[in-house]
Short mmCIF file of C-alpha atoms and ligand atoms in Angstrom, two decimals:
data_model
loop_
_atom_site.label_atom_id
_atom_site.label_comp_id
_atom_site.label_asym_id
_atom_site.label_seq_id
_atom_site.Cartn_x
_atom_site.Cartn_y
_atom_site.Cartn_z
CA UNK A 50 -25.34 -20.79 -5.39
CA UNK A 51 -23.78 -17.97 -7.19
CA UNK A 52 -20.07 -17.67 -7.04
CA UNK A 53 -19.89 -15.27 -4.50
CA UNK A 54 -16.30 -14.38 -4.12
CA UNK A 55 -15.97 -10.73 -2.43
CA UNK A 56 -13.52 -8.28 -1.05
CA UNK A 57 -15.42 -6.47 1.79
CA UNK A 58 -14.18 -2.97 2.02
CA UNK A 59 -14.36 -1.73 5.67
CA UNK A 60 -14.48 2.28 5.71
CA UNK A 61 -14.51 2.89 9.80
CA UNK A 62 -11.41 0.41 9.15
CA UNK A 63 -9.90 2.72 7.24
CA UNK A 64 -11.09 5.78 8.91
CA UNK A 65 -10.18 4.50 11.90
CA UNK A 66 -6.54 3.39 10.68
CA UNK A 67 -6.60 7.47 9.86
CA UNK A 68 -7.05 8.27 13.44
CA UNK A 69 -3.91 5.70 14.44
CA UNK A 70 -1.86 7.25 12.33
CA UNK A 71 -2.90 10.98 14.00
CA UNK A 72 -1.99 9.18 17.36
CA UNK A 73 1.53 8.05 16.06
CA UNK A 74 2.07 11.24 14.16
CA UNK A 75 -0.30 13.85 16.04
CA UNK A 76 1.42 17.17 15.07
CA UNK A 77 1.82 15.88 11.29
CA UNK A 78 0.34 16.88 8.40
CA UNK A 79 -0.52 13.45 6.44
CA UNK A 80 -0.45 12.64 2.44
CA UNK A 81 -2.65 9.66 2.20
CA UNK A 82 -0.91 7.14 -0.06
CA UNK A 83 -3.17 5.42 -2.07
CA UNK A 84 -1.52 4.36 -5.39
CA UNK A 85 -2.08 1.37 -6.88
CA UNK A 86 -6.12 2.02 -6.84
CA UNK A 87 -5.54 2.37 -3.27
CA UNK A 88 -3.06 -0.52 -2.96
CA UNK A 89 -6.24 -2.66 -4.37
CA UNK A 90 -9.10 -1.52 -2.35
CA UNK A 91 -10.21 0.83 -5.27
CA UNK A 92 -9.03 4.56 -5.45
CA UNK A 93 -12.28 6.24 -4.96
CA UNK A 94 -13.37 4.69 -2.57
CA UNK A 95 -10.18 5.05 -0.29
CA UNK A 96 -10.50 8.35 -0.96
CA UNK A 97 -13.60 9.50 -0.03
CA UNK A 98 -13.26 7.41 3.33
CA UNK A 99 -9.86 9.25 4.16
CA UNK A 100 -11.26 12.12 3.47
CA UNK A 101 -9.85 14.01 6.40
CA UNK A 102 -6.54 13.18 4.84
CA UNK A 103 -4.31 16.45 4.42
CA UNK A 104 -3.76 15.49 0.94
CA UNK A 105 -3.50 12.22 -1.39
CA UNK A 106 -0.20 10.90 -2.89
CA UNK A 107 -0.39 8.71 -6.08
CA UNK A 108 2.61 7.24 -7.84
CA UNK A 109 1.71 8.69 -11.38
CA UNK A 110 -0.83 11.40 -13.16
CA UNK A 111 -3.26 9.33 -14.40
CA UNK A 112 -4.38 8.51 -10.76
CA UNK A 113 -4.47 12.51 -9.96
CA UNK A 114 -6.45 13.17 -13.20
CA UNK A 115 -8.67 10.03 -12.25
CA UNK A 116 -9.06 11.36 -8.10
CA UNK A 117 -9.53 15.19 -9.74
CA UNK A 118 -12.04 14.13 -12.33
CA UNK A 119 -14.21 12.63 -9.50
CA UNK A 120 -14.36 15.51 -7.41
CA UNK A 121 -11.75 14.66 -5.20
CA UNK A 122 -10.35 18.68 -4.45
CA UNK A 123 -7.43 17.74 -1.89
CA UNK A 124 -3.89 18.27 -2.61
CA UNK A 125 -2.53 15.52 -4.54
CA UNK A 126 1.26 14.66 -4.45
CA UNK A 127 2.45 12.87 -7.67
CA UNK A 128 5.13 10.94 -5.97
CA UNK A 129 7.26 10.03 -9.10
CA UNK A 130 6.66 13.63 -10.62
CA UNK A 131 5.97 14.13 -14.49
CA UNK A 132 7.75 12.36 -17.01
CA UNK A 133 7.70 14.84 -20.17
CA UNK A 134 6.36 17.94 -20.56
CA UNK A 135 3.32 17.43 -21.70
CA UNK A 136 2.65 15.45 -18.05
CA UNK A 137 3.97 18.59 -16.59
CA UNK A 138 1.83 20.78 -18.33
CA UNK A 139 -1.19 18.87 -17.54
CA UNK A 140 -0.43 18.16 -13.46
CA UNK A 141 0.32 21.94 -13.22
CA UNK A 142 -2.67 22.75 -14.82
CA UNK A 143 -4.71 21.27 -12.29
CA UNK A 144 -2.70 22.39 -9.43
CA UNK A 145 -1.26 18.78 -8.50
CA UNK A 146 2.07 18.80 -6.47
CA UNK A 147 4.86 17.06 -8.09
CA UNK A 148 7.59 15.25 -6.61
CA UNK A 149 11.13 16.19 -7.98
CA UNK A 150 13.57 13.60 -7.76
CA UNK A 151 16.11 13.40 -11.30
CA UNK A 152 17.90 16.54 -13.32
CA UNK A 153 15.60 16.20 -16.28
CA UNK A 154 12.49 17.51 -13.75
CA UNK A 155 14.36 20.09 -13.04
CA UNK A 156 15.25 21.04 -16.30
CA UNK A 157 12.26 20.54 -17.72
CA UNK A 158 10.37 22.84 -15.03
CA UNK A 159 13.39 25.74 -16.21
CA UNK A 160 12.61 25.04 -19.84
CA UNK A 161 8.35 24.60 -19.85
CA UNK A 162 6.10 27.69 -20.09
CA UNK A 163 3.77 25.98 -17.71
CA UNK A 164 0.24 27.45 -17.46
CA UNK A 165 0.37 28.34 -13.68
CA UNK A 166 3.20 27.65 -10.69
CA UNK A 167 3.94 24.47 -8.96
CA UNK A 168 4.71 23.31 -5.09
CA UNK A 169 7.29 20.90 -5.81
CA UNK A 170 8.86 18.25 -3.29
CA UNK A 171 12.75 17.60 -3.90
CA UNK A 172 13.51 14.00 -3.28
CA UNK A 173 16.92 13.48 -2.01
CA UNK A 174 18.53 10.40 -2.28
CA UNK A 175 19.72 9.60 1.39
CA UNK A 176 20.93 5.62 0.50
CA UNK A 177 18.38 4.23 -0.41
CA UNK A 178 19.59 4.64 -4.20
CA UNK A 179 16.17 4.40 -6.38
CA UNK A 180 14.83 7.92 -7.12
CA UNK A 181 16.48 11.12 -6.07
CA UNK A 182 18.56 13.42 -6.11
CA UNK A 183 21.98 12.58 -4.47
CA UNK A 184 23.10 14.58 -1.29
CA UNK A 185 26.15 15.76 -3.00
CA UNK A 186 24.14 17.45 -5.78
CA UNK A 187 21.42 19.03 -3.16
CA UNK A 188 22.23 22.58 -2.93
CA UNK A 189 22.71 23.08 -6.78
CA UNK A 190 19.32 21.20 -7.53
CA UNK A 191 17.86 22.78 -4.42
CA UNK A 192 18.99 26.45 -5.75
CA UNK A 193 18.07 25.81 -9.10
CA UNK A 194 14.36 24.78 -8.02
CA UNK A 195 14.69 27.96 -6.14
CA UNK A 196 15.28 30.10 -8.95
CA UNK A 197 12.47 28.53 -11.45
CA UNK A 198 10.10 31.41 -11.30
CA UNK A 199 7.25 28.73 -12.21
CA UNK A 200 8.16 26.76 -8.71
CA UNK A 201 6.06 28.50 -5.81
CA UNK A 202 7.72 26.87 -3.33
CA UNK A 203 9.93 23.72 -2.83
CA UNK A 204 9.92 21.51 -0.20
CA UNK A 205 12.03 18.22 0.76
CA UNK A 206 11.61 14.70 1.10
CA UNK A 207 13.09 11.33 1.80
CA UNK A 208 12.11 7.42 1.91
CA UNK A 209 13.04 4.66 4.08
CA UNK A 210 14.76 1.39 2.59
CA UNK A 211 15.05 -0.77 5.66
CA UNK A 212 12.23 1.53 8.68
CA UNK A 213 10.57 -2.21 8.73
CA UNK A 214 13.06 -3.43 10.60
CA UNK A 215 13.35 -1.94 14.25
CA UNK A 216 16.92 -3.68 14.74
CA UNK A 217 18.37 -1.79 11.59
CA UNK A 218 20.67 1.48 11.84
CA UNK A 219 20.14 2.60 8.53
CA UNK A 220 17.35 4.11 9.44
CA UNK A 221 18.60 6.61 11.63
CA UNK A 222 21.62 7.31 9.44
CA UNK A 223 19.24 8.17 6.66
CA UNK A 224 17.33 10.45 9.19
CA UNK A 225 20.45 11.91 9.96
CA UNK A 226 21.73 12.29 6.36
CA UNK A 227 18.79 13.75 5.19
CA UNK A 228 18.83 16.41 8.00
CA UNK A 229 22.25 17.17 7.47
CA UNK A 230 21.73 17.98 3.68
CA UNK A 231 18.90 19.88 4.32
CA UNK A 232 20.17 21.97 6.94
CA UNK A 233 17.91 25.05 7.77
CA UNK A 234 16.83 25.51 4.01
CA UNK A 235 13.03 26.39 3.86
CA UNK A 236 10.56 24.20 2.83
CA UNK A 237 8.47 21.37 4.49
CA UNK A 238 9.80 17.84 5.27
CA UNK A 239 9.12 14.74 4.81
CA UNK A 240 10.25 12.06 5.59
CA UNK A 241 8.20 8.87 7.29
CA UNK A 242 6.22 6.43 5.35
CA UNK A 243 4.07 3.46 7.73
CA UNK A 244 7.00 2.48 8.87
CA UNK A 245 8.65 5.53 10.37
CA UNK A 246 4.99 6.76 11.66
CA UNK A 247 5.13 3.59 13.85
CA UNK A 248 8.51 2.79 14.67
CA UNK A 249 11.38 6.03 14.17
CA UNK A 250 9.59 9.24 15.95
CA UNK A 251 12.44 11.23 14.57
CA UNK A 252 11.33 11.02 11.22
CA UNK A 253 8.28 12.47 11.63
CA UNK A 254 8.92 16.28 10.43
CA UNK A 255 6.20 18.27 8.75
CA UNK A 256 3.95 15.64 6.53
CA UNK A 257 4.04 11.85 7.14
CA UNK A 258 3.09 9.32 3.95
CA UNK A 259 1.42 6.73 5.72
CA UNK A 260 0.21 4.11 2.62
CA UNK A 261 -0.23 0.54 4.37
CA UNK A 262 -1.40 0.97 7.87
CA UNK A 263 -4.07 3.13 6.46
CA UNK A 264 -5.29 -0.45 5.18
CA UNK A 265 -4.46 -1.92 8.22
CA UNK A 266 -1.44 -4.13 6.97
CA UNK A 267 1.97 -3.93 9.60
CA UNK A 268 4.95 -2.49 8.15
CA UNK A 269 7.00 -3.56 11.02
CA UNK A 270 9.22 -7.06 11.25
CA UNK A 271 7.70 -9.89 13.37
CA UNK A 272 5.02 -7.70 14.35
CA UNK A 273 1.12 -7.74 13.59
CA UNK A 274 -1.56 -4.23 12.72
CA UNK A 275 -3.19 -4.96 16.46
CA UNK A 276 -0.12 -4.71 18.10
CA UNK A 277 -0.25 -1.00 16.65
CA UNK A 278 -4.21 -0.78 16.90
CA UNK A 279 -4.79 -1.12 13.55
CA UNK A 280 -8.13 -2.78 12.15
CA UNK A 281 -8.16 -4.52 8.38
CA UNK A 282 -9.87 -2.62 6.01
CA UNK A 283 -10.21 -5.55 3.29
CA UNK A 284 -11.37 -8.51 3.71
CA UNK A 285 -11.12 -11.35 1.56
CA UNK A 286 -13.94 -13.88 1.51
CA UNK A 287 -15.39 -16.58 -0.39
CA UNK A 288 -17.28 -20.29 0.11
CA UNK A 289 -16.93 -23.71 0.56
CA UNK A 290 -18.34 -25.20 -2.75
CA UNK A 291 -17.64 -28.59 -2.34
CA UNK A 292 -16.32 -31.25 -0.07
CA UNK A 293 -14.78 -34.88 -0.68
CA UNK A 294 -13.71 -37.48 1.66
CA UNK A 295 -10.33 -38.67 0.87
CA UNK A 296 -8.79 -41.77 1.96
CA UNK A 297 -5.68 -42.16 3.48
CA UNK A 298 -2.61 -42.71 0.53
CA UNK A 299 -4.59 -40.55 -1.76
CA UNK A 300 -3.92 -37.43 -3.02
CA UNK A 301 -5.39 -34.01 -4.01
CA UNK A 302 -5.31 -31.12 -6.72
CA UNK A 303 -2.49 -30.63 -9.53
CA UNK A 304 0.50 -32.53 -9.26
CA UNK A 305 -0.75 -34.86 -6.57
CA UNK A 306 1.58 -32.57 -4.29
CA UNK A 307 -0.44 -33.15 -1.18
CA UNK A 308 -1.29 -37.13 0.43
CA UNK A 309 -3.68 -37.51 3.13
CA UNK A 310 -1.65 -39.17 5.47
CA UNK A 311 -4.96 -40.18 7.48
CA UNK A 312 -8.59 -40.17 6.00
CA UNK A 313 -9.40 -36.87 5.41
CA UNK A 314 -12.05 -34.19 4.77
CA UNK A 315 -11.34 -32.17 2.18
CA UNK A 316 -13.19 -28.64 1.64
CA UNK A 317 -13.00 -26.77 -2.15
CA UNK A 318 -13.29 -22.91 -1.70
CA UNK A 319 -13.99 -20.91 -4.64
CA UNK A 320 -10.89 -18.77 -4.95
CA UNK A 321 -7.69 -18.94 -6.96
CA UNK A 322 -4.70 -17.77 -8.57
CA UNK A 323 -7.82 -16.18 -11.20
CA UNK A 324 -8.70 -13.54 -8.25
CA UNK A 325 -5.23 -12.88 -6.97
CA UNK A 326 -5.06 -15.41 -4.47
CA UNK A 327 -0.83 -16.27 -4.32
CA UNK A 328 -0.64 -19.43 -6.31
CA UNK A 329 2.71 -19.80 -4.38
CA UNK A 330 0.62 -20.10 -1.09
CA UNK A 331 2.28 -23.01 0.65
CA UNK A 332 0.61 -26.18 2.26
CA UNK A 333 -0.24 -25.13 5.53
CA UNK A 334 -1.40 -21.59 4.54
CA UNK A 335 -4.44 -20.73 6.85
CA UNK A 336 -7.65 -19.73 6.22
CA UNK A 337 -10.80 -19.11 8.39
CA UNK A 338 -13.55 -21.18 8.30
CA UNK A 339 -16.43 -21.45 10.89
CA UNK A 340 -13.95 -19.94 13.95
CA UNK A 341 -11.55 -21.95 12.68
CA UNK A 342 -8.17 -21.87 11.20
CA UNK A 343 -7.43 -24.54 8.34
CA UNK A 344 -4.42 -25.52 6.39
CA UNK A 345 -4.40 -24.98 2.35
CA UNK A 346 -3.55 -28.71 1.01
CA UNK A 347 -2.19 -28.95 -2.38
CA UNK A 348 -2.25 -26.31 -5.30
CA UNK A 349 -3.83 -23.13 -5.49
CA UNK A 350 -5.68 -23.70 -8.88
CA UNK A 351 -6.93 -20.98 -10.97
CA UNK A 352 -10.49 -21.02 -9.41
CA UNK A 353 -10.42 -22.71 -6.40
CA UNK A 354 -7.88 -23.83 -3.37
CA UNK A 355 -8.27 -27.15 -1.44
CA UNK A 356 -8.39 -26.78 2.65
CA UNK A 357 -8.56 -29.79 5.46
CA UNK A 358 -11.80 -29.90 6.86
CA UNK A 359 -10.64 -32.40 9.74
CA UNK A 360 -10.70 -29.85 12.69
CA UNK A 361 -13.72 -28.06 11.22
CA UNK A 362 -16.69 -29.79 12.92
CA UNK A 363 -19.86 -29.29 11.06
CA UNK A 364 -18.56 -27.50 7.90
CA UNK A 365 -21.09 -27.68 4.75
CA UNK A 366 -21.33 -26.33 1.32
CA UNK A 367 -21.84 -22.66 1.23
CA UNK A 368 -20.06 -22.07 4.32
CA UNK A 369 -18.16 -18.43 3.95
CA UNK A 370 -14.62 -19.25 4.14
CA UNK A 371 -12.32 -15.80 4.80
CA UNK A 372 -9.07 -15.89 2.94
CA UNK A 373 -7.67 -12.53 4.88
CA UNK A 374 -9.21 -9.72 6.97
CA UNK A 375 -11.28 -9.85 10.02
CA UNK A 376 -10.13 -12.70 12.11
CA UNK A 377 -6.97 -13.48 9.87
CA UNK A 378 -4.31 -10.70 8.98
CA UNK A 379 -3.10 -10.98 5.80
CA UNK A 380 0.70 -10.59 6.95
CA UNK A 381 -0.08 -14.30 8.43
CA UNK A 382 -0.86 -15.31 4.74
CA UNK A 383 1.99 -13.17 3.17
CA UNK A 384 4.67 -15.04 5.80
CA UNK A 385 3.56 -18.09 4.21
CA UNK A 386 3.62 -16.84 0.93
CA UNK A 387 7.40 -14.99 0.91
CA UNK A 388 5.81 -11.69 0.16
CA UNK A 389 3.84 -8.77 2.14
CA UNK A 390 0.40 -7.79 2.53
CA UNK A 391 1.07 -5.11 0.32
CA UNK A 392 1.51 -7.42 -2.52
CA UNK A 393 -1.78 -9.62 -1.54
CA UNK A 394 -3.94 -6.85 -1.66
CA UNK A 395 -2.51 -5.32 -4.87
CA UNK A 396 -2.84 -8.28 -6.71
CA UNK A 397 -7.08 -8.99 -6.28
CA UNK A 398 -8.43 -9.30 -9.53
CA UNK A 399 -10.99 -7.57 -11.14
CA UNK A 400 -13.59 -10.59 -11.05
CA UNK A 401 -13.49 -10.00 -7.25
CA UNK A 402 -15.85 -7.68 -6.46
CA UNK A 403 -15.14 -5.28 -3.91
CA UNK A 404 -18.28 -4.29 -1.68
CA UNK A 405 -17.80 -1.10 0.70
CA UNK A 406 -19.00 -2.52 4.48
CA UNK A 407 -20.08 0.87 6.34
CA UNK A 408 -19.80 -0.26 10.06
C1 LIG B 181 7.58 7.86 -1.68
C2 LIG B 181 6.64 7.01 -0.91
N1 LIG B 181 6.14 7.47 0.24
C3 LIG B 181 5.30 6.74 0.99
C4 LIG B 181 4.92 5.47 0.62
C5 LIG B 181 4.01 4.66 1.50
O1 LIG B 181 4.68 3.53 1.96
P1 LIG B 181 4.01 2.55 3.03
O2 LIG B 181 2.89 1.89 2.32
O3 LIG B 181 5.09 1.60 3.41
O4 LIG B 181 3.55 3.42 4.14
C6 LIG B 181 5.43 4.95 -0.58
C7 LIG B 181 5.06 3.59 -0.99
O5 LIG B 181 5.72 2.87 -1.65
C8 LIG B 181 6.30 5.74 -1.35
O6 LIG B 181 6.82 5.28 -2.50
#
């Protein structure tokens, strides 16, 4: 038995997670967000399934230059922008949008003879204070972008700190800010990333950046993708490879952490810390095995993770055991984790490999 450990990459998932967002956002142009090799499912392949996308945004310009070298001809938005001027001349070159959000960018698009002109996005900070440009300083940034006769045309953009959380006002007052700074300058907006495409309808403007529900992960506080229709695009499976019998007092794994408290059953799956499985995955953690949900007992090891087998009638060696995906969303692993599906996907490793799954 070979080790077998896979992460099945579901296309119509993700072509169908397309079509929810066009529901939630259906007057919207959309920039696909799939940085982070397509927050883990591979970069490619993300892209060629979204391929009805408006456009692709990527944090950084190696992951344009990778989608571009591929054959991948949509707009792509470089969401952090370019760094030096030899990043600028190179993103320009091959017509990639850049994201403006610090002096310097500006500056260095006023002081670059750049090979051709560039649709830039201003990003304006609106509270949540990491990148961009502050409101106070908008309409001498703004103007200044404006009179760069190497910028074809700038447009303006925002991002949520807190749209996860229905309950929160900051939302809004960022919507509001950012409308009020922009006023009736010209340009496209945007504005919503998964979260405002499913929760704040306001935010919705002229492009939406929709990253995680594409992969069918929720966004949203306390709530789970089918409550929004969404279907999981990876899933994360492996197999039972071996099972003890463990009397009651004794215990199991590194550290002894876990003690059967009554004789039990104890299945080893091959997955671990190794292939991005959350070493901090508490006891308890579910996984699906036969139909069934059971509890992680014990460590996550490198290779493997130890599950009770007591409520799993008939369970063998070689059984598939899913770690996430169909039948388990990974937000009910991340809750038990203290982090988001975002991370969990993000983190597989390259020994897992990823298999596209066409239907
Ligand atoms: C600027 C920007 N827009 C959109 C997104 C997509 O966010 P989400 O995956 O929450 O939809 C991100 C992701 O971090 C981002 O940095």
């Amino acid at each position: 038995m070979s080790r077998d450990t896979r992460a099945y990459i579901n296309v119509a998932a993700l072509k169908h997670n397309l079509s929810r967002v066009r529901h939630y956002a259906p007057h919207q142009k959309i920039w696909a967000v799939i940085k982070a090799d397509g927050y883990g499912h591979g970069l490619l392949n993300v892209a060629n399934a979204l391929n009805n996308a408006e456009g692709f945004g990527v944090a950084h310009l190696e992951e344009a230059i990778e989608l571009r070298d591929s054959g991948i001809l949509h707009p792509l938005l470089i969401l952090e922008g370019a760094w030096d001027t030899e990043e600028l001349t190179k993103a320009v070159r091959r017509r990639f949008q850049l994201v403006v959000h610090q002096w310097e960018q500006i500056e260095m698009l006023e002081n670059t003879h750049l090979p051709d002109s560039v649709v830039i996005w201003l990003k304006i900070d609106t509270g949540m204070h990491r990148l961009g440009i502050g409101v106070n300083d908008f309409s001498r940034a703004y103007q200044r972008l404006q009179d760069c006769k190497q910028v074809s045309s700038v447009n303006l953009m925002t991002h949520f700190s807190c749209a996860d959380n229905l309950n929160d006002p900051t939302t809004l007052k960022q919507i509001g800010i950012f409308n009020s700074t922009v006023g009736s300058s010209s340009g496209y907006r945007s504005l919503a990333n998964s979260a405002g495409i499913l929760g704040w309808g306001d935010s919705l403007a002229d492009w939406v950046r929709p990253g995680i529900i594409l992969y069918g992960g929720c966004p949203i506080r306390n709530k789970m993708p089918g409550d929004f229709g969404l279907k999981p695009v990876m899933t994360l499976q492996s197999k039972l490879i071996g099972i003890q019998n463990v009397a009651m007092g004794e215990s199991v794994g590194y550290g002894a952490k876990w003690t059967a408290m009554e004789p039990t059953r104890i299945g080893v799956v091959a997955i671990g810390y190794g292939d991005g499985y959350p070493r901090h995955a508490v006891e308890g953690t579910p996984v699906l095995i036969r139909g069934h949900l059971a509890p992680i007992v014990g460590m996550v090891s490198m290779d493997m993770i130890t599950i009770n087998l007591n409520d799993v009638e008939g369970a063998k060696n070689g059984d598939p055991v899913t770690l996430w995906g169909d039948g388990l969303p990974a937000e009910r692993v991340a809750e038990k984790c203290g982090t988001i599906s975002y991370e969990l996907f993000c983190k597989i490793t390259s020994r897992v490999k990823k298999e596209m799954v066409y239907s």
